PDB file of C-alpha atoms in Angstrom:
ATOM      1  CA  UNK A   1      19.746 -17.552 -10.415  1.00  0.00           C
ATOM      2  CA  UNK A   2      22.800 -16.704 -12.503  1.00  0.00           C
ATOM      3  CA  UNK A   3      22.309 -14.422 -15.496  1.00  0.00           C
ATOM      4  CA  UNK A   4      24.110 -13.996 -18.801  1.00  0.00           C
ATOM      5  CA  UNK A   5      23.621 -10.970 -21.015  1.00  0.00           C
ATOM      6  CA  UNK A   6      24.449 -10.903 -24.720  1.00  0.00           C
ATOM      7  CA  UNK A   7      24.020  -8.438 -27.566  1.00  0.00           C
ATOM      8  CA  UNK A   8      23.833  -8.769 -31.319  1.00  0.00           C
ATOM      9  CA  UNK A   9      23.462  -6.619 -34.390  1.00  0.00           C
ATOM     10  CA  UNK A  10      21.209  -6.793 -37.431  1.00  0.00           C
ATOM     11  CA  UNK A  11      22.531  -4.852 -40.414  1.00  0.00           C
ATOM     12  CA  UNK A  12      20.783  -4.709 -43.788  1.00  0.00           C
ATOM     13  CA  UNK A  13      22.395  -3.199 -46.892  1.00  0.00           C
ATOM     14  CA  UNK A  14      21.236  -3.496 -50.501  1.00  0.00           C
ATOM     15  CA  UNK A  15      18.709  -6.275 -49.748  1.00  0.00           C
ATOM     16  CA  UNK A  16      21.381  -8.290 -47.939  1.00  0.00           C
ATOM     17  CA  UNK A  17      21.870  -9.009 -44.233  1.00  0.00           C
ATOM     18  CA  UNK A  18      25.195  -9.296 -42.414  1.00  0.00           C
ATOM     19  CA  UNK A  19      25.651 -12.799 -40.980  1.00  0.00           C
ATOM     20  CA  UNK A  20      28.420 -14.925 -39.552  1.00  0.00           C
ATOM     21  CA  UNK A  21      28.952 -18.663 -39.924  1.00  0.00           C
ATOM     22  CA  UNK A  22      29.748 -19.987 -36.461  1.00  0.00           C
ATOM     23  CA  UNK A  23      32.943 -21.988 -35.920  1.00  0.00           C
ATOM     24  CA  UNK A  24      32.133 -23.756 -32.630  1.00  0.00           C
ATOM     25  CA  UNK A  25      29.497 -25.012 -30.197  1.00  0.00           C
ATOM     26  CA  UNK A  26      25.840 -25.871 -30.668  1.00  0.00           C
ATOM     27  CA  UNK A  27      25.524 -23.531 -33.684  1.00  0.00           C
ATOM     28  CA  UNK A  28      28.707 -24.696 -35.461  1.00  0.00           C
ATOM     29  CA  UNK A  29      28.329 -24.366 -39.248  1.00  0.00           C
ATOM     30  CA  UNK A  30      25.140 -22.300 -38.841  1.00  0.00           C
ATOM     31  CA  UNK A  31      24.586 -18.739 -40.043  1.00  0.00           C
ATOM     32  CA  UNK A  32      23.419 -16.169 -37.500  1.00  0.00           C
ATOM     33  CA  UNK A  33      23.612 -12.523 -36.529  1.00  0.00           C
ATOM     34  CA  UNK A  34      26.966 -11.411 -35.134  1.00  0.00           C
ATOM     35  CA  UNK A  35      26.821 -11.110 -31.363  1.00  0.00           C
ATOM     36  CA  UNK A  36      28.077 -12.315 -28.031  1.00  0.00           C
ATOM     37  CA  UNK A  37      28.370 -11.756 -24.323  1.00  0.00           C
ATOM     38  CA  UNK A  38      28.441  -8.304 -22.766  1.00  0.00           C
ATOM     39  CA  UNK A  39      31.751  -7.665 -20.985  1.00  0.00           C
ATOM     40  CA  UNK A  40      31.822  -6.545 -17.367  1.00  0.00           C
ATOM     41  CA  UNK A  41      31.244  -2.777 -17.145  1.00  0.00           C
ATOM     42  CA  UNK A  42      30.139  -2.579 -20.791  1.00  0.00           C
ATOM     43  CA  UNK A  43      26.790  -1.181 -21.909  1.00  0.00           C
ATOM     44  CA  UNK A  44      24.648  -3.571 -23.969  1.00  0.00           C
ATOM     45  CA  UNK A  45      24.646  -1.316 -27.039  1.00  0.00           C
ATOM     46  CA  UNK A  46      28.456  -1.003 -26.821  1.00  0.00           C
ATOM     47  CA  UNK A  47      28.681  -4.791 -26.750  1.00  0.00           C
ATOM     48  CA  UNK A  48      26.559  -5.032 -29.907  1.00  0.00           C
ATOM     49  CA  UNK A  49      28.952  -2.699 -31.776  1.00  0.00           C
ATOM     50  CA  UNK A  50      32.036  -4.473 -30.405  1.00  0.00           C
ATOM     51  CA  UNK A  51      30.731  -7.937 -31.312  1.00  0.00           C
ATOM     52  CA  UNK A  52      29.873  -6.850 -34.866  1.00  0.00           C
ATOM     53  CA  UNK A  53      33.391  -5.398 -35.220  1.00  0.00           C
ATOM     54  CA  UNK A  54      35.136  -8.433 -33.692  1.00  0.00           C
ATOM     55  CA  UNK A  55      33.233 -11.066 -35.671  1.00  0.00           C
ATOM     56  CA  UNK A  56      32.948  -9.269 -39.028  1.00  0.00           C
ATOM     57  CA  UNK A  57      35.515  -6.442 -39.181  1.00  0.00           C
ATOM     58  CA  UNK A  58      32.737  -3.891 -39.760  1.00  0.00           C
ATOM     59  CA  UNK A  59      32.494  -0.719 -37.692  1.00  0.00           C
ATOM     60  CA  UNK A  60      28.862  -0.037 -36.889  1.00  0.00           C
ATOM     61  CA  UNK A  61      26.704   1.864 -34.442  1.00  0.00           C
ATOM     62  CA  UNK A  62      23.434   0.795 -32.845  1.00  0.00           C
ATOM     63  CA  UNK A  63      20.380   2.634 -34.173  1.00  0.00           C
ATOM     64  CA  UNK A  64      17.585   1.127 -32.076  1.00  0.00           C
ATOM     65  CA  UNK A  65      16.701  -1.945 -30.090  1.00  0.00           C
ATOM     66  CA  UNK A  66      14.655  -4.266 -32.306  1.00  0.00           C
ATOM     67  CA  UNK A  67      14.487  -7.528 -30.396  1.00  0.00           C
ATOM     68  CA  UNK A  68      14.891  -9.168 -27.004  1.00  0.00           C
ATOM     69  CA  UNK A  69      15.168 -12.883 -26.354  1.00  0.00           C
ATOM     70  CA  UNK A  70      14.959 -14.367 -22.876  1.00  0.00           C
ATOM     71  CA  UNK A  71      15.477 -17.952 -21.864  1.00  0.00           C
ATOM     72  CA  UNK A  72      16.132 -20.075 -18.820  1.00  0.00           C
ATOM     73  CA  UNK A  73      18.692 -22.830 -19.254  1.00  0.00           C
ATOM     74  CA  UNK A  74      19.473 -25.757 -16.999  1.00  0.00           C
ATOM     75  CA  UNK A  75      23.063 -25.849 -15.742  1.00  0.00           C
ATOM     76  CA  UNK A  76      25.017 -28.251 -13.573  1.00  0.00           C
ATOM     77  CA  UNK A  77      24.277 -26.119 -10.505  1.00  0.00           C
ATOM     78  CA  UNK A  78      20.717 -24.966 -11.178  1.00  0.00           C
ATOM     79  CA  UNK A  79      19.314 -22.591 -13.762  1.00  0.00           C
ATOM     80  CA  UNK A  80      20.598 -19.600 -15.712  1.00  0.00           C
ATOM     81  CA  UNK A  81      18.633 -16.660 -17.107  1.00  0.00           C
ATOM     82  CA  UNK A  82      19.897 -15.861 -20.599  1.00  0.00           C
ATOM     83  CA  UNK A  83      19.145 -12.379 -21.998  1.00  0.00           C
ATOM     84  CA  UNK A  84      19.907 -11.355 -25.595  1.00  0.00           C
ATOM     85  CA  UNK A  85      19.370  -7.839 -26.976  1.00  0.00           C
ATOM     86  CA  UNK A  86      19.416  -7.235 -30.737  1.00  0.00           C
ATOM     87  CA  UNK A  87      20.031  -3.802 -32.245  1.00  0.00           C
ATOM     88  CA  UNK A  88      19.558  -2.496 -35.744  1.00  0.00           C
ATOM     89  CA  UNK A  89      23.065  -1.439 -36.747  1.00  0.00           C
ATOM     90  CA  UNK A  90      24.216   1.341 -39.046  1.00  0.00           C
ATOM     91  CA  UNK A  91      27.292   0.607 -41.169  1.00  0.00           C
ATOM     92  CA  UNK A  92      30.138   3.067 -40.607  1.00  0.00           C
ATOM     93  CA  UNK A  93      33.216   1.483 -42.223  1.00  0.00           C
ATOM     94  CA  UNK A  94      34.882  -1.745 -43.243  1.00  0.00           C
ATOM     95  CA  UNK A  95      34.297  -4.854 -45.287  1.00  0.00           C
ATOM     96  CA  UNK A  96      32.906  -8.118 -43.952  1.00  0.00           C
ATOM     97  CA  UNK A  97      35.571 -10.656 -43.028  1.00  0.00           C
ATOM     98  CA  UNK A  98      35.477 -13.523 -40.507  1.00  0.00           C
ATOM     99  CA  UNK A  99      37.641 -13.480 -37.402  1.00  0.00           C
ATOM    100  CA  UNK A 100      38.520 -17.190 -37.934  1.00  0.00           C
ATOM    101  CA  UNK A 101      38.035 -17.733 -34.216  1.00  0.00           C
ATOM    102  CA  UNK A 102      34.312 -17.466 -33.520  1.00  0.00           C
ATOM    103  CA  UNK A 103      33.257 -17.027 -37.144  1.00  0.00           C
ATOM    104  CA  UNK A 104      34.516 -19.062 -40.097  1.00  0.00           C
ATOM    105  CA  UNK A 105      32.725 -16.786 -42.568  1.00  0.00           C
ATOM    106  CA  UNK A 106      31.187 -13.320 -42.441  1.00  0.00           C
ATOM    107  CA  UNK A 107      29.351 -11.629 -45.261  1.00  0.00           C
ATOM    108  CA  UNK A 108      26.278  -9.816 -46.476  1.00  0.00           C
ATOM    109  CA  UNK A 109      23.929 -12.514 -47.765  1.00  0.00           C
ATOM    110  CA  UNK A 110      20.786 -11.939 -49.872  1.00  0.00           C
ATOM    111  CA  UNK A 111      17.764 -11.768 -47.567  1.00  0.00           C
ATOM    112  CA  UNK A 112      15.666 -14.023 -49.798  1.00  0.00           C
ATOM    113  CA  UNK A 113      18.374 -16.711 -49.643  1.00  0.00           C
ATOM    114  CA  UNK A 114      18.810 -16.385 -45.871  1.00  0.00           C
ATOM    115  CA  UNK A 115      15.101 -16.823 -45.164  1.00  0.00           C
ATOM    116  CA  UNK A 116      15.072 -20.121 -47.105  1.00  0.00           C
ATOM    117  CA  UNK A 117      18.442 -21.466 -45.939  1.00  0.00           C
ATOM    118  CA  UNK A 118      18.190 -24.355 -43.460  1.00  0.00           C
ATOM    119  CA  UNK A 119      21.648 -23.524 -42.080  1.00  0.00           C
ATOM    120  CA  UNK A 120      20.434 -20.110 -40.845  1.00  0.00           C
ATOM    121  CA  UNK A 121      19.226 -20.426 -37.267  1.00  0.00           C
ATOM    122  CA  UNK A 122      15.510 -19.926 -36.660  1.00  0.00           C
ATOM    123  CA  UNK A 123      15.968 -16.960 -34.275  1.00  0.00           C
ATOM    124  CA  UNK A 124      17.911 -15.036 -36.936  1.00  0.00           C
ATOM    125  CA  UNK A 125      15.176 -15.675 -39.518  1.00  0.00           C
ATOM    126  CA  UNK A 126      12.418 -14.573 -37.128  1.00  0.00           C
ATOM    127  CA  UNK A 127      14.257 -11.404 -36.079  1.00  0.00           C
ATOM    128  CA  UNK A 128      14.895 -10.577 -39.736  1.00  0.00           C
ATOM    129  CA  UNK A 129      11.255 -11.209 -40.740  1.00  0.00           C
ATOM    130  CA  UNK A 130       9.996  -9.050 -37.888  1.00  0.00           C
ATOM    131  CA  UNK A 131      12.436  -6.279 -38.789  1.00  0.00           C
ATOM    132  CA  UNK A 132      11.386  -6.331 -42.457  1.00  0.00           C
ATOM    133  CA  UNK A 133       7.648  -6.253 -41.625  1.00  0.00           C
ATOM    134  CA  UNK A 134       7.916  -3.437 -39.062  1.00  0.00           C
ATOM    135  CA  UNK A 135       7.347   0.211 -39.837  1.00  0.00           C
ATOM    136  CA  UNK A 136      10.599   2.072 -40.614  1.00  0.00           C
ATOM    137  CA  UNK A 137      10.755   3.649 -37.159  1.00  0.00           C
ATOM    138  CA  UNK A 138       9.452   0.606 -35.267  1.00  0.00           C
ATOM    139  CA  UNK A 139      11.449  -0.671 -32.366  1.00  0.00           C
ATOM    140  CA  UNK A 140      12.625   0.757 -29.112  1.00  0.00           C
ATOM    141  CA  UNK A 141      14.566   4.001 -29.225  1.00  0.00           C
ATOM    142  CA  UNK A 142      16.899   5.263 -26.528  1.00  0.00           C
ATOM    143  CA  UNK A 143      15.552   8.313 -24.747  1.00  0.00           C
ATOM    144  CA  UNK A 144      17.834  11.279 -24.297  1.00  0.00           C
ATOM    145  CA  UNK A 145      19.791  12.051 -21.144  1.00  0.00           C
ATOM    146  CA  UNK A 146      18.246  13.556 -18.071  1.00  0.00           C
ATOM    147  CA  UNK A 147      15.940  10.839 -16.789  1.00  0.00           C
ATOM    148  CA  UNK A 148      16.127  11.065 -13.028  1.00  0.00           C
ATOM    149  CA  UNK A 149      16.709   8.021 -10.833  1.00  0.00           C
ATOM    150  CA  UNK A 150      17.503   7.585  -7.166  1.00  0.00           C
ATOM    151  CA  UNK A 151      19.492   4.412  -7.854  1.00  0.00           C
ATOM    152  CA  UNK A 152      23.202   4.772  -8.572  1.00  0.00           C
ATOM    153  CA  UNK A 153      24.032   3.334 -11.995  1.00  0.00           C
ATOM    154  CA  UNK A 154      27.343   3.286 -13.842  1.00  0.00           C
ATOM    155  CA  UNK A 155      25.369   3.226 -17.094  1.00  0.00           C
ATOM    156  CA  UNK A 156      21.645   4.076 -17.319  1.00  0.00           C
ATOM    157  CA  UNK A 157      19.517   4.052 -20.476  1.00  0.00           C
ATOM    158  CA  UNK A 158      15.759   3.934 -21.049  1.00  0.00           C
ATOM    159  CA  UNK A 159      14.211   2.635 -24.271  1.00  0.00           C
ATOM    160  CA  UNK A 160      10.666   3.344 -25.417  1.00  0.00           C
ATOM    161  CA  UNK A 161       8.486   2.628 -28.439  1.00  0.00           C
TER     162      UNK A 161
END
């Protein structure tokens, strides 16, 4: 079975959440977390930071893994496993601005408005609700270096509660 891997970022500042309004595809005109496919040779957390930067203009770093979505989709030649990893992101620099390619709008929107807005996709609302209800340190945190493995990896990270 073929597999796709994507990463996204959830950033909250001053009771607002960073979202993008999608310019194409099944989610056209919908608000959602910035995110996209992981490039070949790229770590998932690097992809989350890159996608946030590309779609919103904001430099950010992943803090912890807060959500994972899996799904199996039907394709013309069988099935595809779709993996999506969502990180809490820490703002580093920049102002929200759309890329006018994938996103037609990018901004920090009030959380209360987002949770009621029908144009915000359900997954984004559920990830945001879960994040807001969790303890401040809840989520998976990357363990430090030095975890031994006999398998040769180009990039190797372990996340725990």
